[in-house]
Amino acid sequence: MENVSQSVIKEFITKKAMELDFVKVGFAKCEKVEVESEFKNWINNSYHAEMKWMENYSEKRMDPSLLLDNAKTMVVFATNYYNKNNKIADEFSFARYALGTDYHELIKNKLNGILNELKEKYQINGRAFVDTAPILERYWAEKSGIGWIGKNCNLITRDYGSFVFLSEIIIDYDLNPDQKHKNFCGTCDKCIKSCPTDAFVKENVLDSKKCISYITIEKREEFTETESKMIGNNIYGCDICQDVCPWNRFAKETQITEFQARESIIEKSAKDWLEIDIETYQDTFRKSAVKRAKYSGLKRNILASAKNTKLIR
Ligand code: B12
Ligand code: SF4
Ligand code: SF4
């Protein structure tokens, strides 16, 4: 490739991303992370609970340049998934990110589209990642200037708040890095104070064992008595530490139809949820991230929530 400046490639990627409904793009040098000790402490304190997979590929997580030959640049993308209404059947709460279609494949296809054009037009090679790779996505989003890591651990953007998915491409081409984002939490600590289970060990550090999101999505076995009570009325995931964040006043309803709340989810009554059978579960959650909790997991969550809200004894 000759005579193509870095800014042309950056502009090309950014323009493509906007056409594909991403709301933010940022660029960082792909190299070792600067938070190795924070991450290792998190694992050593077992704050990852039973998510044993968080212990794997440590070398790559600490240095994502090992994920691609001749890796040079980490490009980070944010996708707005905000849905205003997450009160289902009035009695229960559901994490907004799971009200629509599973984001993994949808976003990866878009990133692969960008990569194909980069290869064709500029002979640039790369790999796309969404959520599941050993990449500290929030760290890279902050470093590439998309937003900052709030005290609630979430990546917050100034224009859209924190209800954004993160994803990346790593490419074998040097591009000017953007500046790390400034932190705008200030003296606020609403998220820390509002967490119903006291899951924050301190600012920026979450003990997954106490987090409703972990308990309702990742935990495989039956609940202990304490866990049953901890989940309150949250039947899948938890948005509380984001709902209280003042920056989420800037959240805007997503324009991506696939991420809008499915009617089959928001229109079910409390009775429908309590009586949900495996066929209805499969119909309602076809191509949905909720499949991660499996039918038995969701049913377990519904029963515990229904007891907490006194719908059943
Ligand atoms: C494991 C995981 C979880 C676990 C653990 C969460 C956690 N806080 O780590 C559980 C199951 C609990 C979880 C819950 C949720 N998750 Co999750 N999860 C992940 C996953 C797969 C890995 C995260 C990770 O590496 N954690 C390890 C910790 C140590 O890393 P970290 O939180 O990023 O912390 C770093 C920084 O905070 C920094 N740091 C540490 N200490 C300090 C101190 C200071 C002062 C500073 C500045 C920095 C700093 O160093 C740490 C290591 O780099 C990512 C995808 C990915 N590959 O990154 C999605 C991801 C983080 N999850 C996501 C979502 C949407 C959620 C939920 C909102 C879902 C829900 N509604 O129920 C909740 C939010 C809970 C919360 N408050 O964090 C999104 C977040 C998008 C965003 N805007 O931030 C991600 C990025 C997935 C995606 N591709 O979009 N998740
Ligand atoms: S997701 Fe819910 S339980 Fe987890 S830290 Fe935030 S408020 Fe607490
Ligand atoms: S609630 Fe306050 S402290 Fe927490 S993430 Fe939002 S701005 Fe930061």
Short mmCIF file of C-alpha atoms and ligand atoms in Angstrom, two decimals:
data_model
loop_
_atom_site.label_atom_id
_atom_site.label_comp_id
_atom_site.label_asym_id
_atom_site.label_seq_id
_atom_site.Cartn_x
_atom_site.Cartn_y
_atom_site.Cartn_z
CA MET A 1 0.00 0.00 0.00
CA GLU A 2 1.42 3.38 -0.94
CA ASN A 3 0.62 7.02 -0.26
CA VAL A 4 -2.21 6.39 2.13
CA SER A 5 -1.92 8.44 5.30
CA GLN A 6 -2.91 7.20 8.76
CA SER A 7 -5.69 9.74 8.92
CA VAL A 8 -7.27 8.34 5.74
CA ILE A 9 -7.45 4.86 7.31
CA LYS A 10 -8.75 6.26 10.61
CA GLU A 11 -11.42 8.21 8.76
CA PHE A 12 -12.32 5.18 6.68
CA ILE A 13 -12.81 3.00 9.78
CA THR A 14 -14.75 5.68 11.63
CA LYS A 15 -17.07 6.39 8.68
CA LYS A 16 -17.72 2.68 8.14
CA ALA A 17 -18.43 2.24 11.86
CA MET A 18 -20.99 5.05 11.89
CA GLU A 19 -22.70 3.55 8.81
CA LEU A 20 -22.94 0.29 10.76
CA ASP A 21 -24.59 2.00 13.77
CA PHE A 22 -21.62 2.02 16.14
CA VAL A 23 -21.72 5.20 18.24
CA LYS A 24 -18.04 5.53 19.18
CA VAL A 25 -14.68 4.44 17.75
CA GLY A 26 -11.28 4.84 19.41
CA PHE A 27 -7.69 3.88 18.58
CA ALA A 28 -4.93 2.67 20.92
CA LYS A 29 -1.47 1.18 20.48
CA CYS A 30 -1.81 -2.61 20.92
CA GLU A 31 0.65 -3.45 23.67
CA LYS A 32 0.92 -4.80 27.23
CA VAL A 33 -1.72 -3.45 29.62
CA GLU A 34 -0.78 -1.23 32.58
CA VAL A 35 -3.20 -2.87 35.05
CA GLU A 36 -1.63 -6.31 35.38
CA SER A 37 -1.42 -6.11 39.19
CA GLU A 38 -5.07 -4.94 39.51
CA PHE A 39 -6.24 -7.85 37.38
CA LYS A 40 -4.06 -10.40 39.19
CA ASN A 41 -5.29 -9.16 42.59
CA TRP A 42 -8.86 -9.56 41.39
CA ILE A 43 -8.21 -13.20 40.47
CA ASN A 44 -6.11 -13.93 43.58
CA ASN A 45 -8.94 -12.64 45.78
CA SER A 46 -11.37 -14.95 43.94
CA TYR A 47 -13.54 -12.00 42.94
CA HIS A 48 -14.21 -13.93 39.72
CA ALA A 49 -16.16 -16.51 41.78
CA GLU A 50 -16.70 -19.70 39.74
CA MET A 51 -15.82 -18.05 36.40
CA LYS A 52 -12.71 -20.23 36.09
CA TRP A 53 -12.34 -19.17 32.45
CA MET A 54 -11.24 -15.74 33.67
CA GLU A 55 -8.00 -17.44 34.80
CA ASN A 56 -7.24 -18.67 31.26
CA TYR A 57 -5.05 -17.02 28.60
CA SER A 58 -3.61 -14.63 31.15
CA GLU A 59 -0.61 -13.86 28.96
CA LYS A 60 -2.85 -12.74 26.07
CA ARG A 61 -5.20 -10.77 28.36
CA MET A 62 -2.19 -8.87 29.69
CA ASP A 63 -0.76 -8.40 26.19
CA PRO A 64 -3.36 -8.62 23.40
CA SER A 65 -0.70 -8.10 20.72
CA LEU A 66 -0.22 -11.89 21.12
CA LEU A 67 -3.67 -12.37 19.53
CA LEU A 68 -2.54 -11.38 16.01
CA ASP A 69 0.73 -11.66 14.03
CA ASN A 70 2.36 -8.27 13.81
CA ALA A 71 -0.40 -6.60 15.86
CA LYS A 72 -0.10 -2.82 15.93
CA THR A 73 -3.40 -1.11 16.72
CA MET A 74 -6.41 -1.87 18.93
CA VAL A 75 -9.56 -0.28 17.52
CA VAL A 76 -12.43 -0.16 20.01
CA PHE A 77 -16.13 0.24 19.13
CA ALA A 78 -19.16 1.04 21.28
CA THR A 79 -22.73 0.09 20.38
CA ASN A 80 -25.71 1.75 22.09
CA TYR A 81 -28.22 -0.83 23.38
CA TYR A 82 -30.28 1.35 25.73
CA ASN A 83 -33.92 0.37 26.22
CA LYS A 84 -35.92 2.68 28.45
CA ASN A 85 -38.34 0.07 29.70
CA ASN A 86 -36.91 -2.87 31.62
CA LYS A 87 -39.72 -3.38 34.10
CA ILE A 88 -41.29 -6.56 32.96
CA ALA A 89 -44.71 -7.43 34.31
CA ASP A 90 -44.17 -4.52 36.77
CA GLU A 91 -43.00 -7.03 39.36
CA PHE A 92 -39.68 -8.11 37.81
CA SER A 93 -36.55 -6.44 36.44
CA PHE A 94 -34.49 -7.61 33.49
CA ALA A 95 -31.08 -6.33 32.38
CA ARG A 96 -31.52 -4.10 29.36
CA TYR A 97 -28.69 -5.70 27.40
CA ALA A 98 -30.64 -8.96 27.28
CA LEU A 99 -34.03 -7.61 26.13
CA GLY A 100 -33.19 -7.94 22.43
CA THR A 101 -31.12 -10.23 20.20
CA ASP A 102 -27.78 -11.63 21.38
CA TYR A 103 -25.16 -9.03 20.50
CA HIS A 104 -22.14 -11.29 19.96
CA GLU A 105 -22.75 -12.56 16.42
CA LEU A 106 -24.47 -9.39 15.26
CA ILE A 107 -21.56 -7.12 16.22
CA LYS A 108 -18.90 -9.59 15.09
CA ASN A 109 -20.43 -9.72 11.59
CA LYS A 110 -20.24 -5.92 11.37
CA LEU A 111 -16.59 -5.91 12.49
CA ASN A 112 -15.72 -8.63 9.98
CA GLY A 113 -17.31 -6.47 7.28
CA ILE A 114 -14.94 -3.62 8.21
CA LEU A 115 -11.98 -6.03 8.26
CA ASN A 116 -12.83 -7.39 4.79
CA GLU A 117 -12.84 -3.89 3.33
CA LEU A 118 -9.58 -2.98 5.09
CA LYS A 119 -7.97 -6.04 3.55
CA GLU A 120 -9.36 -5.43 0.09
CA LYS A 121 -8.66 -1.70 -0.09
CA TYR A 122 -5.51 -1.33 2.00
CA GLN A 123 -4.10 -4.88 2.51
CA ILE A 124 -4.52 -4.49 6.28
CA ASN A 125 -5.10 -7.72 8.23
CA GLY A 126 -6.88 -8.07 11.53
CA ARG A 127 -9.13 -10.01 13.91
CA ALA A 128 -12.48 -9.13 15.46
CA PHE A 129 -13.46 -9.66 19.11
CA VAL A 130 -16.70 -9.27 21.04
CA ASP A 131 -16.82 -9.97 24.77
CA THR A 132 -15.58 -13.56 24.86
CA ALA A 133 -11.87 -13.08 24.00
CA PRO A 134 -9.19 -12.61 26.70
CA ILE A 135 -9.24 -8.82 26.26
CA LEU A 136 -9.86 -6.29 29.06
CA GLU A 137 -12.44 -4.48 26.96
CA ARG A 138 -13.21 -1.66 29.40
CA TYR A 139 -9.52 -0.91 29.89
CA TRP A 140 -9.02 -0.61 26.12
CA ALA A 141 -12.15 1.49 25.70
CA GLU A 142 -10.81 3.97 28.25
CA LYS A 143 -7.34 3.94 26.75
CA SER A 144 -8.66 4.55 23.24
CA GLY A 145 -10.69 7.56 24.41
CA ILE A 146 -14.21 6.14 24.03
CA GLY A 147 -15.10 6.81 27.67
CA TRP A 148 -13.97 6.22 31.22
CA ILE A 149 -14.27 3.35 33.71
CA GLY A 150 -16.74 4.52 36.34
CA LYS A 151 -16.60 3.61 40.02
CA ASN A 152 -19.23 0.95 39.16
CA CYS A 153 -16.63 -0.66 36.81
CA ASN A 154 -18.70 0.21 33.74
CA LEU A 155 -17.37 2.08 30.76
CA ILE A 156 -19.22 5.38 30.51
CA THR A 157 -19.45 7.57 27.41
CA ARG A 158 -20.29 11.25 27.71
CA ASP A 159 -22.95 11.17 25.00
CA TYR A 160 -24.64 7.82 25.57
CA GLY A 161 -23.90 6.87 29.18
CA SER A 162 -22.86 3.30 29.99
CA PHE A 163 -25.51 1.18 28.24
CA VAL A 164 -23.08 0.40 25.42
CA PHE A 165 -21.55 -2.88 24.29
CA LEU A 166 -17.81 -2.94 23.66
CA SER A 167 -16.01 -4.74 20.83
CA GLU A 168 -12.64 -4.50 19.09
CA ILE A 169 -10.56 -5.19 16.04
CA ILE A 170 -6.81 -5.64 16.30
CA ILE A 171 -4.99 -4.74 13.06
CA ASP A 172 -1.44 -5.10 11.78
CA TYR A 173 -1.17 -1.40 10.85
CA ASP A 174 0.10 1.49 12.95
CA LEU A 175 -2.47 4.25 13.50
CA ASN A 176 -2.10 7.34 15.69
CA PRO A 177 -3.47 6.51 19.13
CA ASP A 178 -6.25 8.62 20.66
CA GLN A 179 -5.84 10.00 24.17
CA LYS A 180 -6.97 8.06 27.22
CA HIS A 181 -10.38 9.43 28.33
CA LYS A 182 -10.62 11.70 31.36
CA ASN A 183 -12.58 10.37 34.34
CA PHE A 184 -15.76 12.32 35.09
CA CYS A 185 -17.01 10.51 38.22
CA GLY A 186 -15.73 13.26 40.49
CA THR A 187 -16.93 12.99 44.08
CA CYS A 188 -20.08 11.06 43.15
CA ASP A 189 -20.49 7.59 44.68
CA LYS A 190 -24.16 6.89 43.94
CA CYS A 191 -23.44 3.52 42.33
CA ILE A 192 -21.41 2.24 45.28
CA LYS A 193 -24.12 3.31 47.75
CA SER A 194 -26.99 1.94 45.64
CA CYS A 195 -25.73 -1.58 45.10
CA PRO A 196 -28.26 -3.66 47.07
CA THR A 197 -25.74 -6.40 47.84
CA ASP A 198 -22.64 -4.31 48.62
CA ALA A 199 -20.81 -6.00 45.78
CA PHE A 200 -18.14 -3.31 45.42
CA VAL A 201 -15.08 -4.09 47.54
CA LYS A 202 -14.03 -0.54 46.74
CA GLU A 203 -14.30 1.83 43.77
CA ASN A 204 -13.57 -0.04 40.51
CA VAL A 205 -13.38 -3.45 42.18
CA LEU A 206 -16.33 -5.84 42.09
CA ASP A 207 -16.72 -9.08 44.01
CA SER A 208 -18.68 -11.18 41.51
CA LYS A 209 -19.89 -13.57 44.23
CA LYS A 210 -22.05 -10.73 45.55
CA CYS A 211 -23.15 -9.31 42.20
CA ILE A 212 -26.75 -10.05 41.11
CA SER A 213 -25.57 -10.13 37.52
CA TYR A 214 -23.19 -12.98 38.31
CA ILE A 215 -25.68 -14.79 40.58
CA THR A 216 -28.52 -14.73 38.02
CA ILE A 217 -26.48 -15.31 34.84
CA GLU A 218 -23.24 -17.11 35.53
CA LYS A 219 -24.01 -19.17 38.61
CA ARG A 220 -24.86 -22.72 37.63
CA GLU A 221 -26.17 -24.50 40.74
CA GLU A 222 -29.18 -23.87 42.96
CA PHE A 223 -29.10 -20.71 45.10
CA THR A 224 -28.21 -20.68 48.75
CA GLU A 225 -30.80 -19.04 51.00
CA THR A 226 -28.71 -15.85 51.04
CA GLU A 227 -28.33 -15.70 47.24
CA SER A 228 -32.08 -16.22 46.81
CA LYS A 229 -32.74 -13.12 48.88
CA MET A 230 -29.89 -11.12 47.34
CA ILE A 231 -31.36 -11.08 43.83
CA GLY A 232 -34.45 -9.05 44.84
CA ASN A 233 -36.76 -8.80 41.81
CA ASN A 234 -34.01 -9.18 39.19
CA ILE A 235 -34.75 -12.25 37.12
CA TYR A 236 -31.87 -11.81 34.67
CA GLY A 237 -28.84 -9.57 35.24
CA CYS A 238 -28.90 -6.24 37.08
CA ASP A 239 -28.81 -2.58 35.97
CA ILE A 240 -29.09 -0.86 39.36
CA CYS A 241 -25.55 0.60 39.54
CA GLN A 242 -26.06 2.01 36.03
CA ASP A 243 -29.61 3.27 36.53
CA VAL A 244 -28.48 5.53 39.37
CA CYS A 245 -25.52 6.95 37.43
CA PRO A 246 -26.12 10.61 36.52
CA TRP A 247 -24.34 10.11 33.21
CA ASN A 248 -27.11 7.76 32.12
CA ARG A 249 -29.39 10.79 31.86
CA PHE A 250 -27.73 11.07 28.46
CA ALA A 251 -28.77 7.55 27.43
CA LYS A 252 -30.79 7.49 24.21
CA GLU A 253 -33.09 4.72 23.01
CA THR A 254 -31.13 2.39 20.70
CA GLN A 255 -31.69 2.79 16.94
CA ILE A 256 -30.77 -0.85 16.34
CA THR A 257 -34.02 -2.79 15.98
CA GLU A 258 -32.42 -6.08 17.05
CA PHE A 259 -31.53 -4.54 20.44
CA GLN A 260 -34.98 -3.11 21.10
CA ALA A 261 -36.96 -4.98 23.75
CA ARG A 262 -38.77 -8.03 22.41
CA GLU A 263 -42.52 -7.83 22.88
CA SER A 264 -42.51 -11.47 23.89
CA ILE A 265 -40.41 -10.44 26.91
CA ILE A 266 -41.99 -7.15 28.01
CA GLU A 267 -45.57 -8.24 27.46
CA LYS A 268 -45.51 -11.36 29.63
CA SER A 269 -47.47 -11.10 32.87
CA ALA A 270 -46.07 -12.22 36.22
CA LYS A 271 -48.24 -15.33 35.89
CA ASP A 272 -46.73 -16.05 32.42
CA TRP A 273 -43.23 -15.87 33.91
CA LEU A 274 -44.11 -18.13 36.80
CA GLU A 275 -45.61 -20.70 34.44
CA ILE A 276 -43.03 -20.46 31.65
CA ASP A 277 -42.37 -23.89 30.13
CA ILE A 278 -39.39 -25.02 28.09
CA GLU A 279 -41.13 -24.45 24.70
CA THR A 280 -42.15 -20.87 25.58
CA TYR A 281 -38.66 -20.26 26.94
CA GLN A 282 -37.13 -21.45 23.65
CA ASP A 283 -39.53 -19.34 21.56
CA THR A 284 -39.05 -16.20 23.67
CA PHE A 285 -35.27 -16.44 23.82
CA ARG A 286 -34.36 -17.66 20.32
CA LYS A 287 -31.03 -15.98 19.41
CA SER A 288 -30.97 -14.26 22.82
CA ALA A 289 -28.16 -13.88 25.35
CA VAL A 290 -30.55 -15.22 28.00
CA LYS A 291 -29.82 -18.72 26.67
CA ARG A 292 -26.63 -18.49 28.77
CA ALA A 293 -28.60 -19.03 31.98
CA LYS A 294 -30.47 -22.02 30.46
CA TYR A 295 -34.12 -22.78 31.17
CA SER A 296 -33.35 -24.20 34.61
CA GLY A 297 -31.33 -21.10 35.58
CA LEU A 298 -34.02 -18.65 34.50
CA LYS A 299 -36.73 -20.68 36.24
CA ARG A 300 -34.62 -20.70 39.42
CA ASN A 301 -34.28 -16.89 39.20
CA ILE A 302 -38.01 -16.35 38.60
CA LEU A 303 -39.00 -18.47 41.60
CA ALA A 304 -36.55 -16.70 43.92
CA SER A 305 -37.68 -13.24 42.69
CA ALA A 306 -41.34 -14.18 43.04
CA LYS A 307 -40.71 -15.12 46.68
CA ASN A 308 -38.88 -11.88 47.31
CA THR A 309 -41.73 -9.84 45.82
CA LYS A 310 -44.30 -11.94 47.74
CA LEU A 311 -45.93 -13.19 44.53
CA ILE A 312 -45.55 -16.70 45.91
CA ARG A 313 -44.67 -18.00 49.35
C1 B12 B 1 -16.43 -11.29 33.62
C2 B12 B 1 -17.43 -10.24 33.20
C3 B12 B 1 -18.48 -9.95 34.08
C4 B12 B 1 -18.49 -10.45 35.53
C5 B12 B 1 -17.49 -9.60 36.35
C6 B12 B 1 -17.71 -8.08 36.14
C7 B12 B 1 -16.50 -7.20 36.44
N1 B12 B 1 -16.78 -6.02 36.95
O1 B12 B 1 -15.39 -7.59 36.18
C8 B12 B 1 -19.99 -10.27 35.90
C9 B12 B 1 -20.74 -11.57 35.55
C10 B12 B 1 -20.29 -9.90 37.34
C11 B12 B 1 -20.41 -9.20 34.88
C12 B12 B 1 -21.47 -8.33 35.07
C13 B12 B 1 -21.85 -7.35 34.18
N2 B12 B 1 -21.39 -7.19 32.92
CO1 B12 B 1 -19.83 -8.14 32.22
N3 B12 B 1 -18.24 -8.80 31.46
C14 B12 B 1 -17.32 -9.58 31.94
C15 B12 B 1 -16.17 -9.74 30.92
C16 B12 B 1 -16.36 -11.05 30.16
C17 B12 B 1 -14.77 -9.65 31.52
C18 B12 B 1 -14.57 -8.45 32.49
C19 B12 B 1 -13.24 -8.50 33.20
O2 B12 B 1 -12.21 -8.68 32.58
N4 B12 B 1 -13.25 -8.38 34.53
C20 B12 B 1 -12.06 -8.39 35.34
C21 B12 B 1 -11.94 -7.06 36.08
C22 B12 B 1 -10.77 -7.07 37.04
O3 B12 B 1 -11.69 -6.17 35.05
P1 B12 B 1 -12.43 -4.76 34.90
O4 B12 B 1 -13.71 -4.71 35.64
O5 B12 B 1 -12.46 -4.49 33.43
O6 B12 B 1 -11.41 -3.87 35.71
C23 B12 B 1 -10.29 -3.27 35.16
C24 B12 B 1 -10.30 -1.79 35.47
O7 B12 B 1 -11.37 -1.46 36.33
C25 B12 B 1 -8.95 -1.55 36.09
N5 B12 B 1 -8.98 -1.18 37.50
C26 B12 B 1 -8.96 -1.99 38.53
N6 B12 B 1 -8.87 -1.32 39.66
C27 B12 B 1 -8.84 -0.04 39.33
C28 B12 B 1 -8.75 1.09 40.10
C29 B12 B 1 -8.76 2.31 39.46
C30 B12 B 1 -8.68 3.51 40.31
C31 B12 B 1 -8.86 2.40 38.06
C32 B12 B 1 -8.93 3.70 37.36
C33 B12 B 1 -8.94 1.25 37.29
C34 B12 B 1 -8.91 0.05 37.94
O8 B12 B 1 -8.22 -2.71 36.05
C35 B12 B 1 -9.06 -3.81 35.88
C36 B12 B 1 -8.29 -4.80 35.11
O9 B12 B 1 -7.88 -4.18 33.92
C37 B12 B 1 -16.42 -8.47 29.99
C38 B12 B 1 -15.99 -8.64 28.54
C39 B12 B 1 -14.49 -8.45 28.38
N7 B12 B 1 -13.85 -9.33 27.64
O10 B12 B 1 -13.91 -7.52 28.93
C40 B12 B 1 -17.95 -8.24 30.15
C41 B12 B 1 -18.42 -6.79 30.18
C42 B12 B 1 -17.52 -6.03 31.10
N8 B12 B 1 -19.74 -6.90 30.80
C43 B12 B 1 -20.62 -6.06 30.36
C44 B12 B 1 -21.91 -5.87 30.91
C45 B12 B 1 -22.93 -5.12 30.06
C46 B12 B 1 -22.20 -6.33 32.21
C47 B12 B 1 -23.43 -5.96 33.08
C48 B12 B 1 -23.86 -4.51 32.97
C49 B12 B 1 -24.60 -6.91 32.68
C50 B12 B 1 -25.88 -6.74 33.49
N9 B12 B 1 -26.68 -5.71 33.26
O11 B12 B 1 -26.20 -7.58 34.31
C51 B12 B 1 -22.91 -6.31 34.51
C52 B12 B 1 -22.24 -5.10 35.21
C53 B12 B 1 -21.67 -5.42 36.57
C54 B12 B 1 -20.59 -4.41 36.96
N10 B12 B 1 -20.95 -3.43 37.76
O12 B12 B 1 -19.43 -4.56 36.54
C55 B12 B 1 -20.05 -5.19 29.24
C56 B12 B 1 -19.77 -3.81 29.83
C57 B12 B 1 -19.99 -2.64 28.87
C58 B12 B 1 -19.62 -1.34 29.56
N11 B12 B 1 -20.21 -0.27 29.08
O13 B12 B 1 -18.84 -1.28 30.48
C59 B12 B 1 -18.73 -6.02 28.84
C60 B12 B 1 -17.56 -5.17 28.39
C61 B12 B 1 -19.19 -6.95 27.70
C62 B12 B 1 -19.28 -6.24 26.34
N12 B12 B 1 -18.55 -6.75 25.34
O14 B12 B 1 -19.94 -5.25 26.15
N13 B12 B 1 -19.56 -9.15 33.81
S1 SF4 B 2 -24.92 -5.09 38.78
FE1 SF4 B 2 -26.30 -4.88 40.56
S2 SF4 B 2 -25.47 -6.27 42.12
FE2 SF4 B 2 -23.89 -6.02 40.53
S3 SF4 B 2 -22.62 -4.36 41.32
FE3 SF4 B 2 -24.19 -3.37 40.05
S4 SF4 B 2 -25.88 -2.88 41.47
FE4 SF4 B 2 -24.53 -4.32 42.50
S1 SF4 B 3 -22.82 6.78 39.74
FE1 SF4 B 3 -21.32 8.39 40.04
S2 SF4 B 3 -19.47 7.34 40.78
FE2 SF4 B 3 -20.82 5.79 39.92
S3 SF4 B 3 -20.10 5.56 37.85
FE3 SF4 B 3 -21.75 7.08 37.78
S4 SF4 B 3 -20.71 9.08 37.98
FE4 SF4 B 3 -19.24 7.49 38.58
#
